Amino acid sequence: MSKNLLKSFFLLISGINYTSGINMWQTSIELSEIYRIAIQNSKVKNIVNLSSIGADNPNAGILYSYHFAEDALNSLEGVNIAHIRPVGFYSNLFADMQSLKTQETIFSPISVDIHGFMSMEEYLLGF
């Protein structure tokens, strides 16, 4: 098996649950640094980073935390990086199903100015 088998990598910061009580900002910083070191040590040269709309906007609430990953990855030398900032996905609303059913409300640290949901299928098909 070739040592150069993995030439490209898809990256997504995931698993940070805002209801868990953890410090989401610090966790985003730590995960971003872990990813940066892993990519640097792996010698992968092509990265697609699934970031988020609002990563460049300090007023976007928790979505702004995605800029930590973008900054960390941008510091890598000799690595081609594409940051993709999609709008939200409908499937992300599944975690809010209980409050939607019982209170007809979504409780979220995401700014009300960020909107424009689409399905994962639409995103993958480029619509």
mmCIF file of N, CA and C in Angstrom:
data_model
loop_
_atom_site.group_PDB
_atom_site.id
_atom_site.type_symbol
_atom_site.label_atom_id
_atom_site.label_comp_id
_atom_site.label_asym_id
_atom_site.label_seq_id
_atom_site.Cartn_x
_atom_site.Cartn_y
_atom_site.Cartn_z
ATOM 1 N N MET A 1 0.845 -1.182 0.000
ATOM 2 C CA MET A 1 0.000 0.000 0.000
ATOM 3 C C MET A 1 0.888 1.242 0.000
ATOM 4 N N SER A 2 0.539 2.202 -0.824
ATOM 5 C CA SER A 2 1.319 3.423 -0.970
ATOM 6 C C SER A 2 1.220 4.294 0.275
ATOM 7 N N LYS A 3 2.323 4.938 0.617
ATOM 8 C CA LYS A 3 2.323 5.877 1.733
ATOM 9 C C LYS A 3 1.611 7.170 1.363
ATOM 10 N N ASN A 4 1.428 7.416 0.070
ATOM 11 C CA ASN A 4 0.775 8.633 -0.401
ATOM 12 C C ASN A 4 -0.695 8.406 -0.739
ATOM 13 N N LEU A 5 -1.298 7.410 -0.155
ATOM 14 C CA LEU A 5 -2.672 7.051 -0.469
ATOM 15 C C LEU A 5 -3.643 8.191 -0.165
ATOM 16 N N LEU A 6 -3.492 8.853 0.965
ATOM 17 C CA LEU A 6 -4.396 9.923 1.358
ATOM 18 C C LEU A 6 -3.805 11.258 0.928
ATOM 19 N N LYS A 7 -4.373 11.845 -0.123
ATOM 20 C CA LYS A 7 -3.871 13.113 -0.627
ATOM 21 C C LYS A 7 -4.796 14.264 -0.296
ATOM 22 N N SER A 8 -6.056 13.951 -0.031
ATOM 23 C CA SER A 8 -7.047 14.975 0.290
ATOM 24 C C SER A 8 -7.816 14.561 1.528
ATOM 25 N N PHE A 9 -8.362 15.574 2.213
ATOM 26 C CA PHE A 9 -9.046 15.302 3.473
ATOM 27 C C PHE A 9 -10.206 16.272 3.618
ATOM 28 N N PHE A 10 -11.335 15.766 4.099
ATOM 29 C CA PHE A 10 -12.516 16.568 4.383
ATOM 30 C C PHE A 10 -12.564 16.787 5.881
ATOM 31 N N LEU A 11 -12.727 18.030 6.320
ATOM 32 C CA LEU A 11 -12.663 18.365 7.734
ATOM 33 C C LEU A 11 -13.939 19.058 8.185
ATOM 34 N N LEU A 12 -14.427 18.682 9.365
ATOM 35 C CA LEU A 12 -15.626 19.276 9.939
ATOM 36 C C LEU A 12 -15.497 19.249 11.454
ATOM 37 N N ILE A 13 -15.624 20.407 12.079
ATOM 38 C CA ILE A 13 -15.687 20.440 13.540
ATOM 39 C C ILE A 13 -17.106 20.065 13.919
ATOM 40 N N SER A 14 -17.234 19.017 14.699
ATOM 41 C CA SER A 14 -18.549 18.496 15.033
ATOM 42 C C SER A 14 -18.559 18.000 16.474
ATOM 43 N N GLY A 15 -19.747 17.765 16.964
ATOM 44 C CA GLY A 15 -19.888 17.152 18.276
ATOM 45 C C GLY A 15 -19.891 18.124 19.433
ATOM 46 N N ILE A 16 -19.937 19.421 19.158
ATOM 47 C CA ILE A 16 -20.005 20.406 20.233
ATOM 48 C C ILE A 16 -21.474 20.721 20.474
ATOM 49 N N ASN A 17 -21.979 20.259 21.580
ATOM 50 C CA ASN A 17 -23.383 20.436 21.911
ATOM 51 C C ASN A 17 -23.526 21.613 22.859
ATOM 52 N N TYR A 18 -24.210 22.660 22.406
ATOM 53 C CA TYR A 18 -24.316 23.867 23.213
ATOM 54 C C TYR A 18 -25.127 23.679 24.484
ATOM 55 N N THR A 19 -25.873 22.585 24.599
ATOM 56 C CA THR A 19 -26.640 22.339 25.826
ATOM 57 C C THR A 19 -25.852 21.518 26.840
ATOM 58 N N SER A 20 -24.628 21.100 26.495
ATOM 59 C CA SER A 20 -23.859 20.219 27.378
ATOM 60 C C SER A 20 -23.179 20.957 28.530
ATOM 61 N N GLY A 21 -23.090 22.276 28.424
ATOM 62 C CA GLY A 21 -22.434 23.042 29.482
ATOM 63 C C GLY A 21 -20.942 23.225 29.282
ATOM 64 N N ILE A 22 -20.378 22.645 28.214
ATOM 65 C CA ILE A 22 -18.952 22.848 27.967
ATOM 66 C C ILE A 22 -18.722 24.233 27.385
ATOM 67 N N ASN A 23 -17.512 24.704 27.494
ATOM 68 C CA ASN A 23 -17.142 25.987 26.918
ATOM 69 C C ASN A 23 -16.921 25.786 25.421
ATOM 70 N N MET A 24 -17.891 26.194 24.628
ATOM 71 C CA MET A 24 -17.826 25.944 23.189
ATOM 72 C C MET A 24 -16.682 26.690 22.517
ATOM 73 N N TRP A 25 -16.389 27.893 22.980
ATOM 74 C CA TRP A 25 -15.297 28.665 22.383
ATOM 75 C C TRP A 25 -13.965 27.961 22.611
ATOM 76 N N GLN A 26 -13.711 27.559 23.856
ATOM 77 C CA GLN A 26 -12.450 26.889 24.172
ATOM 78 C C GLN A 26 -12.349 25.543 23.455
ATOM 79 N N THR A 27 -13.443 24.812 23.404
ATOM 80 C CA THR A 27 -13.450 23.523 22.711
ATOM 81 C C THR A 27 -13.161 23.716 21.228
ATOM 82 N N SER A 28 -13.721 24.743 20.613
ATOM 83 C CA SER A 28 -13.451 25.029 19.200
ATOM 84 C C SER A 28 -11.984 25.353 18.975
ATOM 85 N N ILE A 29 -11.395 26.117 19.877
ATOM 86 C CA ILE A 29 -9.973 26.454 19.775
ATOM 87 C C ILE A 29 -9.126 25.188 19.887
ATOM 88 N N GLU A 30 -9.440 24.349 20.869
ATOM 89 C CA GLU A 30 -8.671 23.119 21.084
ATOM 90 C C GLU A 30 -8.800 22.156 19.907
ATOM 91 N N LEU A 31 -10.013 21.955 19.405
ATOM 92 C CA LEU A 31 -10.208 21.069 18.256
ATOM 93 C C LEU A 31 -9.484 21.602 17.015
ATOM 94 N N SER A 32 -9.527 22.895 16.830
ATOM 95 C CA SER A 32 -8.851 23.505 15.679
ATOM 96 C C SER A 32 -7.348 23.256 15.727
ATOM 97 N N GLU A 33 -6.780 23.355 16.890
ATOM 98 C CA GLU A 33 -5.341 23.111 17.036
ATOM 99 C C GLU A 33 -5.017 21.629 16.827
ATOM 100 N N ILE A 34 -5.854 20.751 17.335
ATOM 101 C CA ILE A 34 -5.662 19.305 17.121
ATOM 102 C C ILE A 34 -5.696 18.991 15.630
ATOM 103 N N TYR A 35 -6.674 19.555 14.921
ATOM 104 C CA TYR A 35 -6.775 19.318 13.478
ATOM 105 C C TYR A 35 -5.559 19.874 12.749
ATOM 106 N N ARG A 36 -5.111 21.067 13.130
ATOM 107 C CA ARG A 36 -3.948 21.679 12.484
ATOM 108 C C ARG A 36 -2.718 20.788 12.631
ATOM 109 N N ILE A 37 -2.475 20.310 13.832
ATOM 110 C CA ILE A 37 -1.311 19.454 14.093
ATOM 111 C C ILE A 37 -1.440 18.136 13.337
ATOM 112 N N ALA A 38 -2.633 17.542 13.349
ATOM 113 C CA ALA A 38 -2.841 16.266 12.655
ATOM 114 C C ALA A 38 -2.576 16.417 11.155
ATOM 115 N N ILE A 39 -3.066 17.487 10.565
ATOM 116 C CA ILE A 39 -2.855 17.701 9.132
ATOM 117 C C ILE A 39 -1.390 17.961 8.839
ATOM 118 N N GLN A 40 -0.764 18.767 9.683
ATOM 119 C CA GLN A 40 0.662 19.055 9.502
ATOM 120 C C GLN A 40 1.489 17.771 9.564
ATOM 121 N N ASN A 41 1.191 16.908 10.504
ATOM 122 C CA ASN A 41 1.939 15.660 10.664
ATOM 123 C C ASN A 41 1.601 14.614 9.602
ATOM 124 N N SER A 42 0.421 14.724 9.009
ATOM 125 C CA SER A 42 -0.008 13.719 8.028
ATOM 126 C C SER A 42 0.573 13.953 6.646
ATOM 127 N N LYS A 43 0.992 15.161 6.377
ATOM 128 C CA LYS A 43 1.514 15.549 5.058
ATOM 129 C C LYS A 43 0.413 15.609 3.995
ATOM 130 N N VAL A 44 -0.858 15.611 4.395
ATOM 131 C CA VAL A 44 -1.958 15.794 3.450
ATOM 132 C C VAL A 44 -1.831 17.196 2.868
ATOM 133 N N LYS A 45 -2.047 17.333 1.569
ATOM 134 C CA LYS A 45 -1.834 18.615 0.899
ATOM 135 C C LYS A 45 -3.115 19.303 0.457
ATOM 136 N N ASN A 46 -4.257 18.617 0.523
ATOM 137 C CA ASN A 46 -5.524 19.195 0.079
ATOM 138 C C ASN A 46 -6.584 19.013 1.152
ATOM 139 N N ILE A 47 -7.144 20.125 1.613
ATOM 140 C CA ILE A 47 -8.127 20.096 2.687
ATOM 141 C C ILE A 47 -9.389 20.814 2.228
ATOM 142 N N VAL A 48 -10.542 20.178 2.458
ATOM 143 C CA VAL A 48 -11.831 20.841 2.306
ATOM 144 C C VAL A 48 -12.389 20.963 3.711
ATOM 145 N N ASN A 49 -12.528 22.187 4.180
ATOM 146 C CA ASN A 49 -13.011 22.441 5.532
ATOM 147 C C ASN A 49 -14.463 22.910 5.466
ATOM 148 N N LEU A 50 -15.378 22.118 6.021
ATOM 149 C CA LEU A 50 -16.765 22.530 6.109
ATOM 150 C C LEU A 50 -16.885 23.482 7.285
ATOM 151 N N SER A 51 -16.895 24.751 6.993
ATOM 152 C CA SER A 51 -16.982 25.801 7.995
ATOM 153 C C SER A 51 -18.451 26.168 8.176
ATOM 154 N N SER A 52 -18.764 27.434 8.274
ATOM 155 C CA SER A 52 -20.155 27.834 8.430
ATOM 156 C C SER A 52 -20.337 29.272 8.002
ATOM 157 N N ILE A 53 -21.532 29.552 7.501
ATOM 158 C CA ILE A 53 -21.894 30.936 7.308
ATOM 159 C C ILE A 53 -21.751 31.606 8.674
ATOM 160 N N GLY A 54 -21.246 32.805 8.720
ATOM 161 C CA GLY A 54 -21.047 33.501 9.992
ATOM 162 C C GLY A 54 -19.666 33.331 10.581
ATOM 163 N N ALA A 55 -18.827 32.492 9.969
ATOM 164 C CA ALA A 55 -17.476 32.284 10.502
ATOM 165 C C ALA A 55 -16.651 33.566 10.462
ATOM 166 N N ASP A 56 -17.025 34.481 9.607
ATOM 167 C CA ASP A 56 -16.297 35.742 9.479
ATOM 168 C C ASP A 56 -17.027 36.904 10.154
ATOM 169 N N ASN A 57 -18.063 36.598 10.930
ATOM 170 C CA ASN A 57 -18.895 37.645 11.517
ATOM 171 C C ASN A 57 -18.974 37.485 13.036
ATOM 172 N N PRO A 58 -18.284 38.351 13.794
ATOM 173 C CA PRO A 58 -18.308 38.243 15.259
ATOM 174 C C PRO A 58 -19.705 38.345 15.867
ATOM 175 N N ASN A 59 -20.687 38.840 15.104
ATOM 176 C CA ASN A 59 -22.054 38.964 15.610
ATOM 177 C C ASN A 59 -22.913 37.747 15.293
ATOM 178 N N ALA A 60 -22.315 36.688 14.775
ATOM 179 C CA ALA A 60 -23.074 35.503 14.351
ATOM 180 C C ALA A 60 -23.248 34.479 15.461
ATOM 181 N N GLY A 61 -22.943 34.830 16.676
ATOM 182 C CA GLY A 61 -23.106 33.880 17.772
ATOM 183 C C GLY A 61 -22.086 32.752 17.691
ATOM 184 N N ILE A 62 -22.511 31.549 18.049
ATOM 185 C CA ILE A 62 -21.598 30.414 18.099
ATOM 186 C C ILE A 62 -21.033 30.066 16.727
ATOM 187 N N LEU A 63 -21.703 30.456 15.651
ATOM 188 C CA LEU A 63 -21.182 30.166 14.314
ATOM 189 C C LEU A 63 -19.832 30.838 14.074
ATOM 190 N N TYR A 64 -19.581 31.932 14.778
ATOM 191 C CA TYR A 64 -18.296 32.621 14.641
ATOM 192 C C TYR A 64 -17.130 31.753 15.109
ATOM 193 N N SER A 65 -17.413 30.750 15.935
ATOM 194 C CA SER A 65 -16.335 29.889 16.438
ATOM 195 C C SER A 65 -15.657 29.102 15.321
ATOM 196 N N TYR A 66 -16.311 28.962 14.173
ATOM 197 C CA TYR A 66 -15.683 28.256 13.053
ATOM 198 C C TYR A 66 -14.465 29.001 12.511
ATOM 199 N N HIS A 67 -14.341 30.278 12.845
ATOM 200 C CA HIS A 67 -13.158 31.003 12.362
ATOM 201 C C HIS A 67 -11.880 30.482 13.010
ATOM 202 N N PHE A 68 -11.989 29.856 14.185
ATOM 203 C CA PHE A 68 -10.790 29.290 14.820
ATOM 204 C C PHE A 68 -10.173 28.210 13.933
ATOM 205 N N ALA A 69 -11.018 27.349 13.372
ATOM 206 C CA ALA A 69 -10.520 26.302 12.475
ATOM 207 C C ALA A 69 -9.949 26.920 11.206
ATOM 208 N N GLU A 70 -10.650 27.897 10.646
ATOM 209 C CA GLU A 70 -10.153 28.544 9.438
ATOM 210 C C GLU A 70 -8.782 29.176 9.679
ATOM 211 N N ASP A 71 -8.643 29.877 10.802
ATOM 212 C CA ASP A 71 -7.361 30.513 11.122
ATOM 213 C C ASP A 71 -6.253 29.486 11.315
ATOM 214 N N ALA A 72 -6.568 28.409 12.037
ATOM 215 C CA ALA A 72 -5.566 27.368 12.287
ATOM 216 C C ALA A 72 -5.124 26.718 10.985
ATOM 217 N N LEU A 73 -6.077 26.396 10.120
ATOM 218 C CA LEU A 73 -5.743 25.761 8.843
ATOM 219 C C LEU A 73 -4.993 26.718 7.922
ATOM 220 N N ASN A 74 -5.377 27.991 7.945
ATOM 221 C CA ASN A 74 -4.691 28.976 7.106
ATOM 222 C C ASN A 74 -3.230 29.168 7.504
ATOM 223 N N SER A 75 -2.881 28.776 8.712
ATOM 224 C CA SER A 75 -1.494 28.924 9.162
ATOM 225 C C SER A 75 -0.581 27.821 8.617
ATOM 226 N N LEU A 76 -1.168 26.789 8.027
ATOM 227 C CA LEU A 76 -0.378 25.682 7.477
ATOM 228 C C LEU A 76 0.299 26.122 6.178
ATOM 229 N N GLU A 77 1.554 25.778 6.031
ATOM 230 C CA GLU A 77 2.280 26.102 4.804
ATOM 231 C C GLU A 77 2.271 24.903 3.871
ATOM 232 N N GLY A 78 2.103 25.174 2.573
ATOM 233 C CA GLY A 78 2.156 24.117 1.582
ATOM 234 C C GLY A 78 0.924 23.237 1.534
ATOM 235 N N VAL A 79 -0.194 23.727 2.068
ATOM 236 C CA VAL A 79 -1.442 22.964 2.078
ATOM 237 C C VAL A 79 -2.501 23.779 1.348
ATOM 238 N N ASN A 80 -3.179 23.139 0.400
ATOM 239 C CA ASN A 80 -4.283 23.776 -0.314
ATOM 240 C C ASN A 80 -5.552 23.611 0.511
ATOM 241 N N ILE A 81 -6.192 24.730 0.838
ATOM 242 C CA ILE A 81 -7.360 24.690 1.719
ATOM 243 C C ILE A 81 -8.534 25.383 1.043
ATOM 244 N N ALA A 82 -9.678 24.724 1.074
ATOM 245 C CA ALA A 82 -10.932 25.325 0.623
ATOM 246 C C ALA A 82 -11.878 25.348 1.815
ATOM 247 N N HIS A 83 -12.258 26.544 2.237
ATOM 248 C CA HIS A 83 -13.242 26.686 3.312
ATOM 249 C C HIS A 83 -14.611 26.842 2.654
ATOM 250 N N ILE A 84 -15.545 26.004 3.026
ATOM 251 C CA ILE A 84 -16.903 26.080 2.503
ATOM 252 C C ILE A 84 -17.794 26.554 3.635
ATOM 253 N N ARG A 85 -18.557 27.606 3.377
ATOM 254 C CA ARG A 85 -19.434 28.182 4.395
ATOM 255 C C ARG A 85 -20.900 28.057 3.986
ATOM 256 N N PRO A 86 -21.463 26.871 4.163
ATOM 257 C CA PRO A 86 -22.872 26.695 3.783
ATOM 258 C C PRO A 86 -23.808 27.336 4.798
ATOM 259 N N VAL A 87 -25.036 27.494 4.380
ATOM 260 C CA VAL A 87 -26.077 27.895 5.323
ATOM 261 C C VAL A 87 -26.424 26.670 6.162
ATOM 262 N N GLY A 88 -27.366 26.765 7.070
ATOM 263 C CA GLY A 88 -27.725 25.637 7.921
ATOM 264 C C GLY A 88 -28.424 24.525 7.168
ATOM 265 N N PHE A 89 -28.357 23.332 7.715
ATOM 266 C CA PHE A 89 -29.020 22.173 7.138
ATOM 267 C C PHE A 89 -30.256 21.836 7.964
ATOM 268 N N TYR A 90 -31.331 21.459 7.287
ATOM 269 C CA TYR A 90 -32.546 21.084 7.999
ATOM 270 C C TYR A 90 -32.293 19.975 9.014
ATOM 271 N N SER A 91 -31.400 19.050 8.698
ATOM 272 C CA SER A 91 -31.146 17.942 9.616
ATOM 273 C C SER A 91 -30.583 18.423 10.946
ATOM 274 N N ASN A 92 -29.997 19.622 10.980
ATOM 275 C CA ASN A 92 -29.502 20.167 12.246
ATOM 276 C C ASN A 92 -30.634 20.489 13.211
ATOM 277 N N LEU A 93 -31.849 20.575 12.711
ATOM 278 C CA LEU A 93 -32.988 20.902 13.556
ATOM 279 C C LEU A 93 -33.521 19.698 14.333
ATOM 280 N N PHE A 94 -33.055 18.495 14.015
ATOM 281 C CA PHE A 94 -33.533 17.311 14.710
ATOM 282 C C PHE A 94 -33.274 17.393 16.215
ATOM 283 N N ALA A 95 -32.179 17.991 16.607
ATOM 284 C CA ALA A 95 -31.863 18.117 18.030
ATOM 285 C C ALA A 95 -32.880 19.000 18.754
ATOM 286 N N ASP A 96 -33.581 19.848 18.014
ATOM 287 C CA ASP A 96 -34.556 20.765 18.599
ATOM 288 C C ASP A 96 -35.990 20.248 18.483
ATOM 289 N N MET A 97 -36.155 19.001 18.104
ATOM 290 C CA MET A 97 -37.487 18.461 17.849
ATOM 291 C C MET A 97 -38.403 18.557 19.066
ATOM 292 N N GLN A 98 -37.887 18.255 20.257
ATOM 293 C CA GLN A 98 -38.730 18.282 21.456
ATOM 294 C C GLN A 98 -39.272 19.679 21.728
ATOM 295 N N SER A 99 -38.405 20.699 21.684
ATOM 296 C CA SER A 99 -38.891 22.062 21.949
ATOM 297 C C SER A 99 -39.786 22.557 20.812
ATOM 298 N N LEU A 100 -39.546 22.089 19.589
ATOM 299 C CA LEU A 100 -40.435 22.452 18.477
ATOM 300 C C LEU A 100 -41.833 21.878 18.690
ATOM 301 N N LYS A 101 -41.890 20.623 19.147
ATOM 302 C CA LYS A 101 -43.186 19.968 19.356
ATOM 303 C C LYS A 101 -43.931 20.545 20.557
ATOM 304 N N THR A 102 -43.227 20.789 21.648
ATOM 305 C CA THR A 102 -43.905 21.170 22.886
ATOM 306 C C THR A 102 -44.067 22.681 23.062
ATOM 307 N N GLN A 103 -43.089 23.467 22.545
ATOM 308 C CA GLN A 103 -43.133 24.906 22.767
ATOM 309 C C GLN A 103 -43.130 25.724 21.474
ATOM 310 N N GLU A 104 -43.061 25.007 20.340
ATOM 311 C CA GLU A 104 -43.010 25.653 19.028
ATOM 312 C C GLU A 104 -41.891 26.696 18.953
ATOM 313 N N THR A 105 -40.749 26.339 19.539
ATOM 314 C CA THR A 105 -39.613 27.251 19.628
ATOM 315 C C THR A 105 -38.311 26.477 19.485
ATOM 316 N N ILE A 106 -37.319 27.139 18.926
ATOM 317 C CA ILE A 106 -35.961 26.608 18.893
ATOM 318 C C ILE A 106 -35.114 27.482 19.809
ATOM 319 N N PHE A 107 -34.481 26.862 20.776
ATOM 320 C CA PHE A 107 -33.581 27.580 21.669
ATOM 321 C C PHE A 107 -32.162 27.353 21.165
ATOM 322 N N SER A 108 -31.490 28.427 20.763
ATOM 323 C CA SER A 108 -30.198 28.271 20.113
ATOM 324 C C SER A 108 -29.332 29.503 20.333
ATOM 325 N N PRO A 109 -28.014 29.303 20.432
ATOM 326 C CA PRO A 109 -27.110 30.448 20.547
ATOM 327 C C PRO A 109 -26.770 31.057 19.183
ATOM 328 N N ILE A 110 -27.423 30.612 18.124
ATOM 329 C CA ILE A 110 -27.154 31.128 16.791
ATOM 330 C C ILE A 110 -27.970 32.397 16.580
ATOM 331 N N SER A 111 -27.341 33.395 16.036
ATOM 332 C CA SER A 111 -27.978 34.683 15.806
ATOM 333 C C SER A 111 -29.233 34.542 14.951
ATOM 334 N N VAL A 112 -30.240 35.330 15.265
ATOM 335 C CA VAL A 112 -31.466 35.318 14.465
ATOM 336 C C VAL A 112 -31.240 35.902 13.074
ATOM 337 N N ASP A 113 -30.119 36.579 12.866
ATOM 338 C CA ASP A 113 -29.808 37.151 11.560
ATOM 339 C C ASP A 113 -29.269 36.114 10.581
ATOM 340 N N ILE A 114 -28.944 34.925 11.067
ATOM 341 C CA ILE A 114 -28.428 33.855 10.216
ATOM 342 C C ILE A 114 -29.592 32.945 9.858
ATOM 343 N N HIS A 115 -29.899 32.851 8.589
ATOM 344 C CA HIS A 115 -30.999 31.991 8.166
ATOM 345 C C HIS A 115 -30.752 31.519 6.744
ATOM 346 N N GLY A 116 -31.595 30.642 6.275
ATOM 347 C CA GLY A 116 -31.447 30.107 4.927
ATOM 348 C C GLY A 116 -31.128 28.629 4.947
ATOM 349 N N PHE A 117 -31.992 27.828 5.531
ATOM 350 C CA PHE A 117 -31.734 26.394 5.641
ATOM 351 C C PHE A 117 -31.922 25.683 4.306
ATOM 352 N N MET A 118 -31.172 24.600 4.123
ATOM 353 C CA MET A 118 -31.300 23.744 2.949
ATOM 354 C C MET A 118 -31.070 22.310 3.378
ATOM 355 N N SER A 119 -31.423 21.381 2.516
ATOM 356 C CA SER A 119 -31.184 19.980 2.848
ATOM 357 C C SER A 119 -29.756 19.604 2.465
ATOM 358 N N MET A 120 -29.232 18.543 3.082
ATOM 359 C CA MET A 120 -27.898 18.072 2.760
ATOM 360 C C MET A 120 -27.839 17.640 1.292
ATOM 361 N N GLU A 121 -28.917 17.064 0.795
ATOM 362 C CA GLU A 121 -28.966 16.655 -0.604
ATOM 363 C C GLU A 121 -28.799 17.842 -1.547
ATOM 364 N N GLU A 122 -29.476 18.953 -1.230
ATOM 365 C CA GLU A 122 -29.341 20.163 -2.054
ATOM 366 C C GLU A 122 -27.902 20.656 -2.049
ATOM 367 N N TYR A 123 -27.286 20.636 -0.885
ATOM 368 C CA TYR A 123 -25.912 21.109 -0.761
ATOM 369 C C TYR A 123 -24.967 20.233 -1.583
ATOM 370 N N LEU A 124 -25.119 18.925 -1.470
ATOM 371 C CA LEU A 124 -24.242 18.009 -2.176
ATOM 372 C C LEU A 124 -24.446 18.071 -3.691
ATOM 373 N N LEU A 125 -25.646 18.424 -4.116
ATOM 374 C CA LEU A 125 -25.922 18.540 -5.543
ATOM 375 C C LEU A 125 -25.572 19.922 -6.094
ATOM 376 N N GLY A 126 -25.206 20.840 -5.212
ATOM 377 C CA GLY A 126 -24.754 22.160 -5.645
ATOM 378 C C GLY A 126 -25.853 23.171 -5.907
ATOM 379 N N PHE A 127 -27.032 22.966 -5.306
ATOM 380 C CA PHE A 127 -28.121 23.916 -5.486
ATOM 381 C C PHE A 127 -28.070 24.985 -4.435
#
